[in-house]
Structures are given as structure tokens and as C-alpha cells.
Short mmCIF file of C-alpha atoms and ligand atoms in Angstrom, two decimals:
data_model
loop_
_atom_site.label_atom_id
_atom_site.label_comp_id
_atom_site.label_asym_id
_atom_site.label_seq_id
_atom_site.Cartn_x
_atom_site.Cartn_y
_atom_site.Cartn_z
CA UNK A 17 3.14 -30.04 -1.69
CA UNK A 18 2.98 -33.50 -0.19
CA UNK A 19 0.24 -35.84 -1.48
CA UNK A 20 -1.49 -32.85 -3.02
CA UNK A 21 -1.75 -31.19 0.41
CA UNK A 22 -0.16 -27.75 0.54
CA UNK A 23 2.70 -27.40 3.00
CA UNK A 24 1.58 -25.57 6.11
CA UNK A 25 3.98 -22.76 6.97
CA UNK A 26 5.06 -22.23 10.56
CA UNK A 27 5.95 -19.29 12.77
CA UNK A 28 9.32 -19.14 14.54
CA UNK A 29 8.88 -17.95 18.11
CA UNK A 30 11.39 -18.07 21.00
CA UNK A 31 13.64 -20.32 18.95
CA UNK A 32 10.97 -22.93 18.10
CA UNK A 33 8.88 -23.59 15.00
CA UNK A 34 5.21 -23.39 15.92
CA UNK A 35 1.98 -24.11 14.10
CA UNK A 36 -0.31 -21.13 14.04
CA UNK A 37 -3.76 -21.64 15.52
CA UNK A 38 -5.23 -19.14 13.02
CA UNK A 39 -8.11 -20.46 10.95
CA UNK A 40 -7.58 -17.63 8.47
CA UNK A 41 -5.10 -18.94 5.87
CA UNK A 42 -4.22 -18.08 2.29
CA UNK A 43 -2.57 -20.05 -0.51
CA UNK A 44 0.96 -19.38 -1.75
CA UNK A 45 0.77 -19.74 -5.50
CA UNK A 46 3.47 -20.31 -8.12
CA UNK A 47 2.62 -17.43 -10.50
CA UNK A 48 4.00 -19.28 -13.53
CA UNK A 49 1.90 -22.42 -13.11
CA UNK A 50 -0.94 -21.36 -10.83
CA UNK A 51 -0.08 -24.32 -8.56
CA UNK A 52 -0.62 -23.92 -4.82
CA UNK A 53 2.74 -24.42 -3.09
CA UNK A 54 1.80 -23.85 0.53
CA UNK A 55 -0.72 -22.42 2.90
CA UNK A 56 0.22 -19.43 5.01
CA UNK A 57 -1.50 -18.70 8.34
CA UNK A 58 -2.65 -15.18 9.17
CA UNK A 59 -1.43 -15.12 12.74
CA UNK A 60 -3.69 -13.64 15.37
CA UNK A 61 -2.76 -10.82 17.76
CA UNK A 62 -2.13 -13.38 20.53
CA UNK A 63 0.51 -15.09 18.34
CA UNK A 64 2.14 -11.74 17.60
CA UNK A 65 2.14 -11.07 21.33
CA UNK A 66 3.87 -14.41 22.01
CA UNK A 67 6.56 -13.63 19.41
CA UNK A 68 7.17 -10.13 20.72
CA UNK A 69 7.26 -11.29 24.35
CA UNK A 70 9.72 -14.03 23.39
CA UNK A 71 11.88 -11.42 21.72
CA UNK A 72 11.60 -9.09 24.72
CA UNK A 73 12.65 -11.94 27.04
CA UNK A 74 15.71 -12.63 24.89
CA UNK A 75 16.70 -8.96 24.72
CA UNK A 76 18.56 -8.35 28.03
CA UNK A 77 21.03 -11.19 27.46
CA UNK A 78 21.47 -10.37 23.78
CA UNK A 79 22.07 -6.70 24.51
CA UNK A 80 24.71 -7.74 27.11
CA UNK A 81 26.45 -9.99 24.59
CA UNK A 82 29.55 -8.14 23.35
CA UNK A 83 29.17 -6.88 19.81
CA UNK A 84 32.16 -8.93 18.67
CA UNK A 85 30.23 -12.03 19.76
CA UNK A 86 26.92 -10.82 18.36
CA UNK A 87 28.35 -10.72 14.85
CA UNK A 88 29.64 -14.31 14.94
CA UNK A 89 26.26 -15.83 13.91
CA UNK A 90 26.19 -13.34 11.03
CA UNK A 91 29.47 -14.69 9.66
CA UNK A 92 27.93 -18.16 9.83
CA UNK A 93 24.70 -16.90 8.26
CA UNK A 94 26.64 -15.57 5.27
CA UNK A 95 28.30 -18.95 4.76
CA UNK A 96 24.98 -20.83 5.06
CA UNK A 97 23.18 -18.50 2.64
CA UNK A 98 26.03 -18.88 0.14
CA UNK A 99 25.98 -22.66 0.54
CA UNK A 100 22.21 -22.72 -0.05
CA UNK A 101 22.10 -19.92 -2.61
CA UNK A 102 20.90 -22.01 -5.56
CA UNK A 103 18.26 -23.81 -3.53
CA UNK A 104 16.86 -20.62 -2.00
CA UNK A 105 16.97 -18.93 -5.43
CA UNK A 106 14.95 -21.80 -6.93
CA UNK A 107 12.39 -21.23 -4.19
CA UNK A 108 12.25 -17.52 -5.07
CA UNK A 109 11.55 -18.44 -8.71
CA UNK A 110 8.79 -20.81 -7.61
CA UNK A 111 6.89 -18.44 -5.34
CA UNK A 112 7.77 -15.04 -6.81
CA UNK A 113 8.12 -15.72 -10.54
CA UNK A 114 11.60 -14.33 -11.23
CA UNK A 115 14.18 -15.88 -13.50
CA UNK A 116 16.84 -17.97 -11.77
CA UNK A 117 19.51 -15.32 -12.48
CA UNK A 118 17.34 -12.56 -11.01
CA UNK A 119 16.61 -14.66 -7.93
CA UNK A 120 20.31 -15.40 -7.34
CA UNK A 121 21.13 -11.73 -7.86
CA UNK A 122 18.65 -10.53 -5.25
CA UNK A 123 19.87 -13.00 -2.66
CA UNK A 124 23.43 -11.92 -3.32
CA UNK A 125 22.43 -8.30 -2.64
CA UNK A 126 20.87 -9.48 0.62
CA UNK A 127 24.04 -11.34 1.64
CA UNK A 128 26.01 -8.13 1.07
CA UNK A 129 24.03 -6.59 3.93
CA UNK A 130 25.04 -9.48 6.18
CA UNK A 131 28.67 -8.75 5.24
CA UNK A 132 28.34 -5.05 6.07
CA UNK A 133 26.67 -5.76 9.42
CA UNK A 134 29.59 -8.05 10.35
CA UNK A 135 31.53 -4.78 10.70
CA UNK A 136 29.26 -3.68 13.57
CA UNK A 137 32.08 -3.51 16.16
CA UNK A 138 33.39 -0.53 14.19
CA UNK A 139 30.09 0.71 12.76
CA UNK A 140 28.37 1.28 16.08
CA UNK A 141 31.26 3.00 17.79
CA UNK A 142 30.36 6.21 19.54
CA UNK A 143 32.23 9.50 19.65
CA UNK A 144 33.94 11.32 22.49
CA UNK A 145 35.91 14.38 23.46
CA UNK A 146 38.23 14.67 26.41
CA UNK A 147 38.12 18.08 28.14
CA UNK A 148 35.00 19.62 26.61
CA UNK A 149 35.45 21.92 29.61
CA UNK A 150 38.27 21.84 32.13
CA UNK A 151 38.29 18.33 33.64
CA UNK A 152 35.08 17.31 31.89
CA UNK A 153 34.82 14.58 29.24
CA UNK A 154 31.88 13.85 26.96
CA UNK A 155 30.99 10.52 25.33
CA UNK A 156 28.27 9.38 22.98
CA UNK A 157 27.32 5.70 23.04
CA UNK A 158 24.98 3.81 20.75
CA UNK A 159 22.58 1.48 22.50
CA UNK A 160 20.05 -0.92 20.96
CA UNK A 161 16.33 -0.20 21.18
CA UNK A 162 14.86 -3.56 22.23
CA UNK A 163 12.33 -5.41 20.07
CA UNK A 164 12.13 -4.19 16.47
CA UNK A 165 10.07 -5.44 13.55
CA UNK A 166 10.17 -5.47 9.75
CA UNK A 167 7.25 -5.89 7.36
CA UNK A 168 8.31 -6.81 3.85
CA UNK A 169 6.77 -6.90 0.34
CA UNK A 170 6.43 -9.68 -2.22
CA UNK A 171 8.89 -8.54 -4.85
CA UNK A 172 12.26 -9.27 -3.16
CA UNK A 173 11.65 -12.06 -0.64
CA UNK A 174 15.35 -12.91 -0.41
CA UNK A 175 16.85 -9.42 -0.29
CA UNK A 176 14.50 -7.11 1.60
CA UNK A 177 14.38 -8.99 4.94
CA UNK A 178 18.18 -8.78 4.84
CA UNK A 179 18.07 -4.99 4.44
CA UNK A 180 17.05 -4.99 8.11
CA UNK A 181 17.73 -8.23 10.00
CA UNK A 182 21.57 -8.11 10.05
CA UNK A 183 21.77 -4.49 11.29
CA UNK A 184 18.98 -4.96 13.84
CA UNK A 185 20.53 -7.97 15.55
CA UNK A 186 24.17 -6.93 15.27
CA UNK A 187 23.37 -3.68 17.09
CA UNK A 188 21.83 -5.77 19.91
CA UNK A 189 18.10 -5.73 19.14
CA UNK A 190 15.74 -8.69 18.89
CA UNK A 191 14.04 -8.84 15.52
CA UNK A 192 10.53 -9.98 14.54
CA UNK A 193 9.91 -10.41 10.82
CA UNK A 194 6.50 -10.36 9.09
CA UNK A 195 7.04 -11.36 5.43
CA UNK A 196 4.61 -10.86 2.57
CA UNK A 197 1.91 -13.50 2.76
CA UNK A 198 2.33 -13.95 -1.00
CA UNK A 199 5.97 -15.11 -0.79
CA UNK A 200 6.51 -16.46 2.74
CA UNK A 201 8.49 -19.58 1.78
CA UNK A 202 11.79 -17.82 1.08
CA UNK A 203 11.57 -16.26 4.52
CA UNK A 204 11.21 -19.70 6.07
CA UNK A 205 14.52 -20.62 4.40
CA UNK A 206 16.23 -17.45 5.64
CA UNK A 207 14.97 -17.94 9.19
CA UNK A 208 16.06 -21.60 9.11
CA UNK A 209 19.50 -20.33 8.08
CA UNK A 210 19.43 -17.96 11.09
CA UNK A 211 18.50 -20.90 13.32
CA UNK A 212 21.43 -22.92 11.98
CA UNK A 213 23.72 -19.90 12.37
CA UNK A 214 23.09 -20.09 16.11
CA UNK A 215 21.33 -16.91 17.18
CA UNK A 216 20.00 -17.44 20.71
CA UNK A 217 16.24 -18.21 20.93
CA UNK A 218 14.10 -15.08 20.54
CA UNK A 219 16.74 -12.96 18.78
CA UNK A 220 15.22 -13.68 15.35
CA UNK A 221 11.49 -14.48 15.15
CA UNK A 222 8.97 -14.90 12.36
CA UNK A 223 5.22 -14.35 12.35
CA UNK A 224 3.22 -14.94 9.19
CA UNK A 225 0.12 -13.03 8.24
CA UNK A 226 -1.39 -10.02 6.52
CA UNK A 227 -2.88 -6.72 7.64
CA UNK A 228 -4.25 -7.75 11.09
CA UNK A 229 -0.89 -9.34 11.94
CA UNK A 230 0.89 -6.12 10.93
CA UNK A 231 -1.51 -4.03 12.98
CA UNK A 232 -0.92 -6.21 16.06
CA UNK A 233 2.82 -5.57 15.66
CA UNK A 234 2.31 -1.83 15.18
CA UNK A 235 0.15 -1.60 18.29
CA UNK A 236 2.35 -3.73 20.55
CA UNK A 237 3.86 -1.76 23.44
CA UNK A 238 7.11 -3.74 23.39
CA UNK A 239 7.88 -2.99 19.73
CA UNK A 240 10.21 0.00 19.56
CA UNK A 241 10.87 0.37 15.83
CA UNK A 242 9.17 -0.56 12.58
CA UNK A 243 10.79 -1.04 9.19
CA UNK A 244 8.35 -1.33 6.30
CA UNK A 245 8.67 -1.82 2.54
CA UNK A 246 5.62 -1.96 0.27
CA UNK A 247 3.12 0.17 -1.60
CA UNK A 248 2.71 3.88 -0.83
CA UNK A 249 -0.81 3.80 0.69
CA UNK A 250 0.25 1.06 3.10
CA UNK A 251 3.63 2.70 3.84
CA UNK A 252 1.84 5.93 4.72
CA UNK A 253 -0.69 4.15 6.96
CA UNK A 254 2.00 2.05 8.70
CA UNK A 255 4.14 5.15 9.31
CA UNK A 256 1.18 7.04 10.80
CA UNK A 257 0.12 4.17 13.06
CA UNK A 258 3.63 3.29 14.24
CA UNK A 259 4.69 6.85 14.99
CA UNK A 260 1.36 7.67 16.69
CA UNK A 261 2.39 5.32 19.49
CA UNK A 262 5.91 6.76 19.65
CA UNK A 263 7.70 4.07 17.65
CA UNK A 264 10.54 4.81 15.31
CA UNK A 265 9.54 4.08 11.70
CA UNK A 266 11.16 3.90 8.29
CA UNK A 267 8.58 3.14 5.58
CA UNK A 268 9.56 2.69 1.96
CA UNK A 269 6.74 3.07 -0.54
CA UNK A 270 5.99 2.69 -4.22
CA UNK A 271 7.54 4.26 -7.28
CA UNK A 272 7.07 5.51 -10.81
CA UNK A 273 10.63 5.79 -11.98
CA UNK A 274 11.56 7.98 -14.95
CA UNK A 275 14.64 7.74 -17.15
CA UNK A 276 15.69 10.59 -19.42
CA UNK A 277 17.39 9.70 -22.71
CA UNK A 278 19.41 12.57 -24.20
CA UNK A 279 20.37 12.70 -27.89
CA UNK A 280 24.09 12.31 -27.03
CA UNK A 281 23.53 8.99 -25.19
CA UNK A 282 25.05 5.71 -26.38
CA UNK A 283 21.69 4.37 -27.53
CA UNK A 284 22.71 0.74 -28.00
CA UNK A 285 24.00 0.51 -24.45
CA UNK A 286 21.24 2.73 -23.05
CA UNK A 287 18.45 0.71 -24.66
CA UNK A 288 19.85 -2.60 -23.36
CA UNK A 289 20.13 -1.18 -19.86
CA UNK A 290 16.70 0.45 -19.93
CA UNK A 291 15.02 -2.65 -21.31
CA UNK A 292 16.42 -4.65 -18.41
CA UNK A 293 15.24 -1.97 -16.00
CA UNK A 294 11.71 -1.86 -17.45
CA UNK A 295 11.15 -5.57 -18.10
CA UNK A 296 13.55 -7.31 -15.69
CA UNK A 297 11.71 -9.01 -12.79
CA UNK A 298 8.59 -8.45 -14.99
CA UNK A 299 8.73 -4.75 -14.09
CA UNK A 300 8.14 -5.59 -10.42
CA UNK A 301 11.22 -3.90 -9.03
CA UNK A 302 10.73 -0.73 -7.00
CA UNK A 303 13.62 0.58 -9.13
CA UNK A 304 12.09 -0.48 -12.46
CA UNK A 305 12.04 2.31 -15.02
CA UNK A 306 8.44 2.78 -16.06
CA UNK A 307 8.62 6.07 -17.97
CA UNK A 308 11.30 6.86 -20.56
CA UNK A 309 11.48 10.54 -21.49
CA UNK A 310 13.35 11.17 -24.71
CA UNK A 311 14.87 14.55 -25.48
CA UNK A 312 14.92 15.92 -29.03
CA UNK A 313 16.42 13.60 -31.62
CA UNK A 314 16.65 10.62 -29.26
CA UNK A 315 12.93 10.04 -29.81
CA UNK A 316 12.83 7.99 -33.00
CA UNK A 317 15.97 5.92 -32.54
CA UNK A 318 15.16 5.04 -28.94
CA UNK A 319 11.52 4.16 -29.66
CA UNK A 320 12.60 1.83 -32.46
CA UNK A 321 15.29 0.10 -30.41
CA UNK A 322 13.26 -0.37 -27.22
CA UNK A 323 10.36 -1.76 -29.24
CA UNK A 324 12.69 -4.32 -30.85
CA UNK A 325 14.04 -5.35 -27.46
CA UNK A 326 10.57 -5.69 -25.90
CA UNK A 327 9.27 -7.72 -28.84
CA UNK A 328 12.19 -10.15 -28.71
CA UNK A 329 12.11 -10.86 -24.95
CA UNK A 330 11.33 -14.50 -24.09
CA UNK A 331 8.62 -14.83 -21.46
CA UNK A 332 8.14 -18.00 -19.40
CA UNK A 333 8.86 -19.90 -16.19
CA UNK A 334 12.07 -18.64 -14.64
CA UNK A 335 13.69 -22.07 -14.25
CA UNK A 336 13.28 -22.89 -17.95
CA UNK A 337 16.28 -22.40 -20.24
CA UNK A 338 16.51 -19.09 -22.07
CA UNK A 339 13.62 -17.38 -20.28
CA UNK A 340 14.25 -13.64 -19.86
CA UNK A 341 11.10 -12.58 -18.07
CA UNK A 342 8.75 -14.40 -15.73
CA UNK A 343 5.10 -13.84 -14.78
CA UNK A 344 3.69 -11.11 -12.56
CA UNK A 345 2.74 -12.12 -9.05
CA UNK A 346 -0.98 -12.86 -9.44
CA UNK A 347 -3.98 -12.93 -11.74
CA UNK A 348 -5.26 -9.86 -9.94
CA UNK A 349 -2.03 -8.03 -10.65
CA UNK A 350 -2.08 -9.08 -14.34
CA UNK A 351 -5.68 -7.84 -14.68
CA UNK A 352 -4.83 -4.55 -12.99
CA UNK A 353 -1.92 -4.03 -15.40
CA UNK A 354 -4.22 -4.80 -18.35
CA UNK A 355 -6.75 -2.29 -17.00
CA UNK A 356 -4.13 0.45 -16.66
CA UNK A 357 -2.90 -0.15 -20.22
CA UNK A 358 -6.50 0.12 -21.48
CA UNK A 359 -6.90 3.36 -19.54
CA UNK A 360 -3.67 4.64 -21.11
CA UNK A 361 -4.96 3.88 -24.58
CA UNK A 362 -8.30 5.55 -23.82
CA UNK A 363 -6.35 8.61 -22.70
CA UNK A 364 -4.48 8.78 -26.01
CA UNK A 365 -1.43 6.49 -25.74
CA UNK A 366 -0.53 4.08 -28.55
CA UNK A 367 0.59 0.48 -27.99
CA UNK A 368 3.89 0.02 -29.81
CA UNK A 369 4.59 -3.52 -28.59
CA UNK A 370 2.71 -5.97 -26.35
CA UNK A 371 -0.31 -4.57 -24.57
CA UNK A 372 -1.91 -7.75 -23.27
CA UNK A 373 -1.57 -11.01 -21.32
CA UNK A 374 0.90 -13.50 -22.77
CA UNK A 375 0.33 -17.21 -23.30
CA UNK A 376 3.21 -19.53 -22.54
CA UNK A 377 3.25 -23.14 -23.74
CA UNK A 378 2.85 -25.54 -20.86
CA UNK A 379 1.83 -22.79 -18.42
CA UNK A 380 -1.78 -22.11 -19.31
CA UNK A 381 -2.60 -20.99 -15.75
CA UNK A 382 0.36 -18.62 -15.38
CA UNK A 383 0.06 -14.85 -14.90
CA UNK A 384 2.15 -13.67 -17.84
CA UNK A 385 1.97 -10.26 -19.46
CA UNK A 386 3.75 -9.19 -22.64
CA UNK A 387 6.62 -6.73 -22.35
CA UNK A 388 4.79 -3.57 -23.40
CA UNK A 389 5.81 -0.20 -24.80
CA UNK A 390 3.25 2.62 -24.92
CA UNK A 391 4.03 5.77 -26.83
CA UNK A 392 2.59 9.26 -26.51
CA UNK A 393 1.75 9.08 -22.81
CA UNK A 394 0.79 12.61 -21.79
CA UNK A 395 1.91 14.46 -18.67
CA UNK A 396 -0.93 14.41 -16.17
CA UNK A 397 -2.45 11.21 -17.60
CA UNK A 398 -3.17 8.17 -15.43
CA UNK A 399 -0.22 6.21 -16.80
CA UNK A 400 2.30 9.01 -16.32
CA UNK A 401 1.69 9.09 -12.55
CA UNK A 402 0.38 5.65 -11.48
CA UNK A 403 2.66 2.83 -10.41
CA UNK A 404 1.88 -0.07 -12.79
CA UNK A 405 4.27 -2.64 -11.24
CA UNK A 406 4.39 -4.73 -14.39
CA UNK A 407 6.42 -4.89 -17.62
CA UNK A 408 5.02 -1.69 -19.12
CA UNK A 409 7.22 1.18 -20.30
CA UNK A 410 5.54 4.50 -21.14
CA UNK A 411 7.28 6.87 -23.54
CA UNK A 412 7.13 10.66 -23.28
CA UNK A 413 8.99 13.17 -25.43
CA UNK A 414 10.33 16.68 -24.80
CA UNK A 415 12.76 19.06 -26.49
CA UNK A 416 15.19 20.05 -23.74
CA UNK A 417 16.91 18.68 -20.66
CA UNK A 418 15.22 21.39 -18.57
CA UNK A 419 11.77 20.23 -19.70
CA UNK A 420 12.75 16.64 -18.95
CA UNK A 421 13.88 17.54 -15.43
CA UNK A 422 10.63 19.45 -14.85
CA UNK A 423 8.67 16.39 -15.99
CA UNK A 424 10.70 14.11 -13.72
CA UNK A 425 10.04 16.39 -10.75
CA UNK A 426 6.36 16.73 -11.54
CA UNK A 427 5.39 13.39 -10.04
CA UNK A 428 4.46 12.29 -6.57
CA UNK A 429 7.08 9.55 -6.24
CA UNK A 430 10.83 10.01 -5.77
CA UNK A 431 12.41 6.57 -5.61
CA UNK A 432 14.73 6.65 -8.62
CA UNK A 433 15.51 8.77 -11.66
CA UNK A 434 18.06 7.94 -14.37
CA UNK A 435 19.72 9.87 -17.15
CA UNK A 436 21.45 8.54 -20.26
CA UNK A 437 24.01 10.93 -21.75
CA UNK A 438 27.67 11.27 -22.70
CA UNK A 439 27.78 14.82 -21.31
CA UNK A 440 29.13 15.25 -17.80
CA UNK A 441 27.51 18.68 -17.57
CA UNK A 442 24.05 17.31 -18.42
CA UNK A 443 24.50 14.45 -15.97
CA UNK A 444 25.57 16.90 -13.27
CA UNK A 445 22.59 19.19 -13.87
CA UNK A 446 20.29 16.17 -13.70
CA UNK A 447 21.69 14.75 -10.48
CA UNK A 448 21.63 18.18 -8.79
CA UNK A 449 18.11 19.18 -9.76
CA UNK A 450 16.13 15.96 -9.71
CA UNK A 451 13.99 15.17 -6.65
CA UNK A 452 14.57 11.45 -6.27
CA UNK A 453 16.51 9.46 -3.70
CA UNK A 454 18.41 7.11 -6.02
CA UNK A 455 19.95 8.55 -9.19
CA UNK A 456 21.39 6.53 -12.06
CA UNK A 457 23.76 8.00 -14.64
CA UNK A 458 23.92 5.62 -17.60
CA UNK A 459 22.41 3.03 -15.27
CA UNK A 460 18.84 1.73 -15.20
CA UNK A 461 18.62 0.17 -11.73
CA UNK A 462 20.48 2.49 -9.36
CA UNK A 463 20.31 0.11 -6.40
CA UNK A 464 22.64 1.38 -3.68
CA UNK A 465 25.23 -1.08 -2.39
CA UNK A 466 24.69 -2.37 1.15
CA UNK A 467 27.09 0.23 2.61
CA UNK A 468 25.03 3.12 1.17
CA UNK A 469 21.51 4.08 2.27
CA UNK A 470 18.69 2.88 0.04
CA UNK A 471 17.23 6.31 -0.36
CA UNK A 472 13.81 7.51 -1.50
CA UNK A 473 12.05 10.88 -1.54
CA UNK A 474 8.50 12.20 -1.56
CA UNK A 475 5.77 9.51 -1.62
CA UNK A 476 8.37 6.78 -1.95
CA UNK A 477 9.58 7.15 1.63
CA UNK A 478 8.14 8.09 5.01
CA UNK A 479 10.71 8.59 7.75
CA UNK A 480 14.19 9.99 8.23
CA UNK A 481 16.72 7.16 8.24
CA UNK A 482 16.78 4.74 5.34
CA UNK A 483 17.63 1.04 5.15
CA UNK A 484 21.18 -0.35 4.87
CA UNK A 485 24.64 0.73 6.00
CA UNK A 486 25.18 3.59 8.42
CA UNK A 487 21.49 4.59 8.26
CA UNK A 488 20.55 1.09 9.43
CA UNK A 489 22.95 1.38 12.37
CA UNK A 490 21.48 4.75 13.36
CA UNK A 491 17.92 3.57 12.95
CA UNK A 492 18.39 0.59 15.24
CA UNK A 493 20.27 2.44 17.99
CA UNK A 494 19.62 5.37 20.26
CA UNK A 495 22.41 7.69 21.20
CA UNK A 496 23.21 8.29 24.82
CA UNK A 497 25.48 11.16 25.75
CA UNK A 498 27.45 11.07 28.98
CA UNK A 499 29.16 14.20 30.33
CA UNK A 500 31.45 13.37 33.25
CA UNK A 501 33.63 15.14 35.77
CA UNK A 502 36.27 13.31 37.79
CA UNK A 503 38.15 15.98 39.81
CA UNK A 504 41.86 15.27 40.19
CA UNK A 505 41.67 15.76 43.96
CA UNK A 506 39.54 12.59 44.17
CA UNK A 507 42.48 10.54 42.94
CA UNK A 508 43.20 7.93 45.57
CA UNK A 509 46.60 6.83 46.52
CA UNK A 510 46.86 3.22 47.59
P1 NAD B 615 1.93 -4.16 -0.11
O1 NAD B 615 1.91 -2.76 0.37
O2 NAD B 615 0.69 -4.74 -0.64
O3 NAD B 615 2.40 -5.14 1.07
C1 NAD B 615 3.59 -4.94 1.79
C2 NAD B 615 3.46 -5.55 3.17
O4 NAD B 615 2.43 -4.89 3.89
C3 NAD B 615 3.09 -7.03 3.17
O5 NAD B 615 3.83 -7.68 4.17
C4 NAD B 615 1.60 -7.03 3.49
O6 NAD B 615 1.20 -8.17 4.20
C5 NAD B 615 1.44 -5.81 4.35
N1 NAD B 615 0.15 -5.12 4.17
C6 NAD B 615 -0.62 -5.09 3.05
N2 NAD B 615 -1.69 -4.30 3.25
C7 NAD B 615 -1.58 -3.81 4.51
C8 NAD B 615 -2.38 -2.92 5.28
N3 NAD B 615 -3.49 -2.38 4.81
N4 NAD B 615 -1.97 -2.64 6.54
C9 NAD B 615 -0.84 -3.17 7.05
N5 NAD B 615 -0.05 -4.02 6.34
C10 NAD B 615 -0.42 -4.34 5.10
O7 NAD B 615 3.11 -4.24 -1.17
P2 NAD B 615 3.48 -5.43 -2.16
O8 NAD B 615 2.45 -5.51 -3.24
O9 NAD B 615 3.81 -6.65 -1.39
O10 NAD B 615 4.86 -4.89 -2.78
C11 NAD B 615 4.93 -4.09 -3.92
C12 NAD B 615 5.06 -2.63 -3.54
O11 NAD B 615 6.22 -2.43 -2.74
C13 NAD B 615 5.24 -1.73 -4.75
O12 NAD B 615 4.48 -0.56 -4.55
C14 NAD B 615 6.74 -1.42 -4.74
O13 NAD B 615 7.08 -0.21 -5.38
C15 NAD B 615 7.00 -1.36 -3.27
N6 NAD B 615 8.41 -1.56 -2.99
C16 NAD B 615 9.15 -0.48 -2.61
C17 NAD B 615 10.50 -0.61 -2.36
C18 NAD B 615 11.32 0.58 -1.96
O14 NAD B 615 12.47 0.39 -1.64
N7 NAD B 615 10.79 1.78 -1.95
C19 NAD B 615 11.11 -1.87 -2.47
C20 NAD B 615 10.32 -2.96 -2.86
C21 NAD B 615 8.97 -2.79 -3.11
#
């Protein structure tokens, strides 16, 4: 804000920062204070077209740039992001509501993807065989696609754009980013870092906006591939629209992540880890545990411990000392969470701790919600299957590991499932049988490192190749196979 006027956010097109001509704009709000930080334009189709055409114009020269040169700006980007880590993290706290530690952590996970993509000279190597038949050799090359785009959600503004950008550009594509209109300021910082890192104009572009901006990207003939992260209904729609026009698409959706607590688990450790999973980032991680399923005797001890942890968690603005949990993203989100908790209670659940909006001294207009534990949530109830995306942990109870696994598999989402046990055999049975893409064993947030795919099954993922690591390299390249014959009698003598 300058003189009470919200900062106007810009697009980055063909290497220049440009004001959007869109009259449709929305405020970017600090969810802890309710203060308007900036105004984000909802770019029109013509502005998307300009960004994509700028990227397409930059593509031939970028594709011809040797991969060893293409990764040089990424090395510089890593150094710039590390230099500016605290400042960018403070911005994430301001617009997204995390604690400072959470914000630094997510940016660090993003930087790890930049590091991995710096290995692109090796990662995108092809394969070959000499003499697949007599005198015939066969080679497989990886070539970039052209212009690719990513559409990202509000909950990890520092990390999620970096799940895609480094792999896309290092493989030789030109990349157009459309961040969440609720947290677009962090993206401005990341794109400024890319500008400083020295990518040629048009290699990295940014267009701000919401649904119409996304649809203009999905419908653009020059866009070859779409990466999306967000809620399941939108992921499904984006996947359908992108693939209908022949684009490649990888669309990560929502979640309802279960964790199974067996009676032989280390309950002190398990409760600490699960509390962080359920209430960290105010429950707005796609890997947040939102249902804990106790088995047998774990029920009483776990319920008691998790309730104590939830009740003692300090809620507030993420830059204030000692705060362990920030607000949720908006008043609308807080009200939706409250509504789902009420529905849960109507359907027979009991509030053990929390169960309503929280008031924080000095932040009367913030969107805070108490860390909440609900017991006796029934299979098939609204709460057992609906993504809450807030600090609400539902408890369910069964008698055997087999019943727990059946309950885990009886849900539409498959982003993450965790088990807490000291038995290797139980852990092995769990990881083999459970239908989820990311599995945690004595871990509550099983976030794959940058050199592993960020997996996801069922309604949590639409596509074939996931984000990060080798999957990212495959997603952003097409494979060309060359079979060649060079008869010996054609050898010239000079
Ligand atoms: P969202 O679906 O509302 O928005 C995501 C993006 O899509 C934004 O950029 C938004 O502008 C755009 N968008 C919104 N509606 C659209 C529409 N109808 N058509 C086209 N584009 C549209 O998601 P969100 O609220 O920003 O993020 C939270 C969701 O993301 C949660 O469901 C969470 O589980 C999910 N998420 C999943 C993962 C994962 O890895 N699977 C990671 C992070 C977040």
C-alpha cells in the first residue's frame, strides 16, 4: 500500500512488466488483518494471447540454446531466492497467512526443485543402441514442447510455481505462469528473481487473473502443455478442457488425507507429528491429515493427547513471536469450515476441542479458526469424505488394521495416507494395500523431495506424469526416436 492506495500488480510479458488493461480487478487481502495489500488484474484473453505469443517468439532461440547454457540462469535463480528468502517468506506470511517458519520452509522446498533442474544436462539425456539390426543404430532424443503453462493455487505461493518453472525452462520450453489471484504477490517476487537471473525475454512470463484468464490459456493454440494444482472440481475441468484440444495436462486436485494410528505406535511422537500435519499451515496443506483413524487401544490415549495439543496451539499473525498457526485464507473459507463442522455435529460428531472462529487480540478482522478435533465421525458422513481445508481433524475408530485400510481406501481422494506403528509388517501391509499416491510411515506430511514425483491417485490427480524430478522432465519433453542406417560402402576416402 502506498498512501492507502493498493499496489497494482503487473503482468510480465516478453521480458517487460506491463499494466493490465483489465477493468476486472480483485483485492489481495492479508488474512490475519483483513487489510488490502494490492489489487490484482484479471487479464483478458488478448493479454493472455500477447504473453503466449511473446513466449512462442522466444522459443526457437531458447530451444537452440545448449542445455548447459539454459541451466545457468537457474543457478543464479537459486542464489537470488536464497538471498531474498526472508523477504519473500515475509510476503508469503502477509498474503497467505502462514507462520514465518512455514513460509521459509515452503520456499526452501521450491528452491530444491531449482537445484534438481540444474542437473538437466544429465536428466534429459536420451537413450540409444548401436546395431539394433546389422548396421542400424537407434536413438531416442528428448525435445521441448514449446509454450507451456502452469496454473497454481493459493496455499503454496512460493513452492508450487517452482514445481514446474525450473523443469519447463531447463528442458527448453517457454513458460507462462498464472498464479492464484488470492496470493499473486509472491509470484511477482519469484518472477522478478527470474528477471534478475537473466532468462531471455519471453522465456518466463506471468499473467494474472482468475477463471477467464485460465480458460484463455487452455484454449490457446500455441500452448502445448498445462500444469495445474488446485481443487478437484477445477482440476477435473481444466484436465478435460486442456486435453480436449490435444494439450498435455497434469492436474493435481484436492485431498482428504487419512492417518492410521496403531496401538503399537509411539504416541508421543505420533501425536506431535499428526498435530503438525492437521493444524500446520492452518490445515491448508494438500498433505494435511484431516482424518485420524485409531485402531483398538490407541483410541483413548490418542484422543486425549491430540486434544491437549490442539487446545494449547497459539493462533495469530504469522510474523508475531510464538505464533504456531495463522488464519485461513478468507472469511468465506472460515465460514465454509464453520458450516462443515456444524454439519458434522448434526450428523453425530462431537466437538472435543475448538469448533468455531477464533478471536486474536489486535486482529479483529482476521480469518482465524480454532484448531478443532471432532470425535465419532462416521464413515459415509459429510465430514469423512469432504475436503475441509482448515484446521479440523476428524477422529474415527476401528478394531483392526484391515478395517482401517478398508476405510482409507473407501474415499474418493488419494493424495496421501499415513500410518503410525512400530511394526514393520503392519507398515508394509499398509503401504502395499493403500490407494494413495504419497504414503507416510511415522510421518504426517509425506511431501516427496524434489527428485521424486509428487504423486496422487484417484480424484487427487488427473493425468499420467506428476510434478517434480524425472516426471517433470518427461512431462515437458517429447521423445523422438531416430533409426538410422549408414552402410559401410558409403564411407568416403579423402
Ligand atoms: P482453486 O481450484 O480454487 O484454484 C486453483 C487455481 O485455479 C487458481 O489459480 C484459480 O485462479 C484457478 N481457478 C479457480 N476456479 C477456476 C475455474 N472454474 N476454471 C479455471 N480455473 C480456475 O484452488 P485453491 O483454493 O486456490 O487451492 C486449494 C486447493 O488446491 C485444495 O483443494 C488443495 O487440496 C489443492 N491443492 C492440491 C495440491 C496437490 O498437490 N494435489 C497441492 C496444493 C493444493
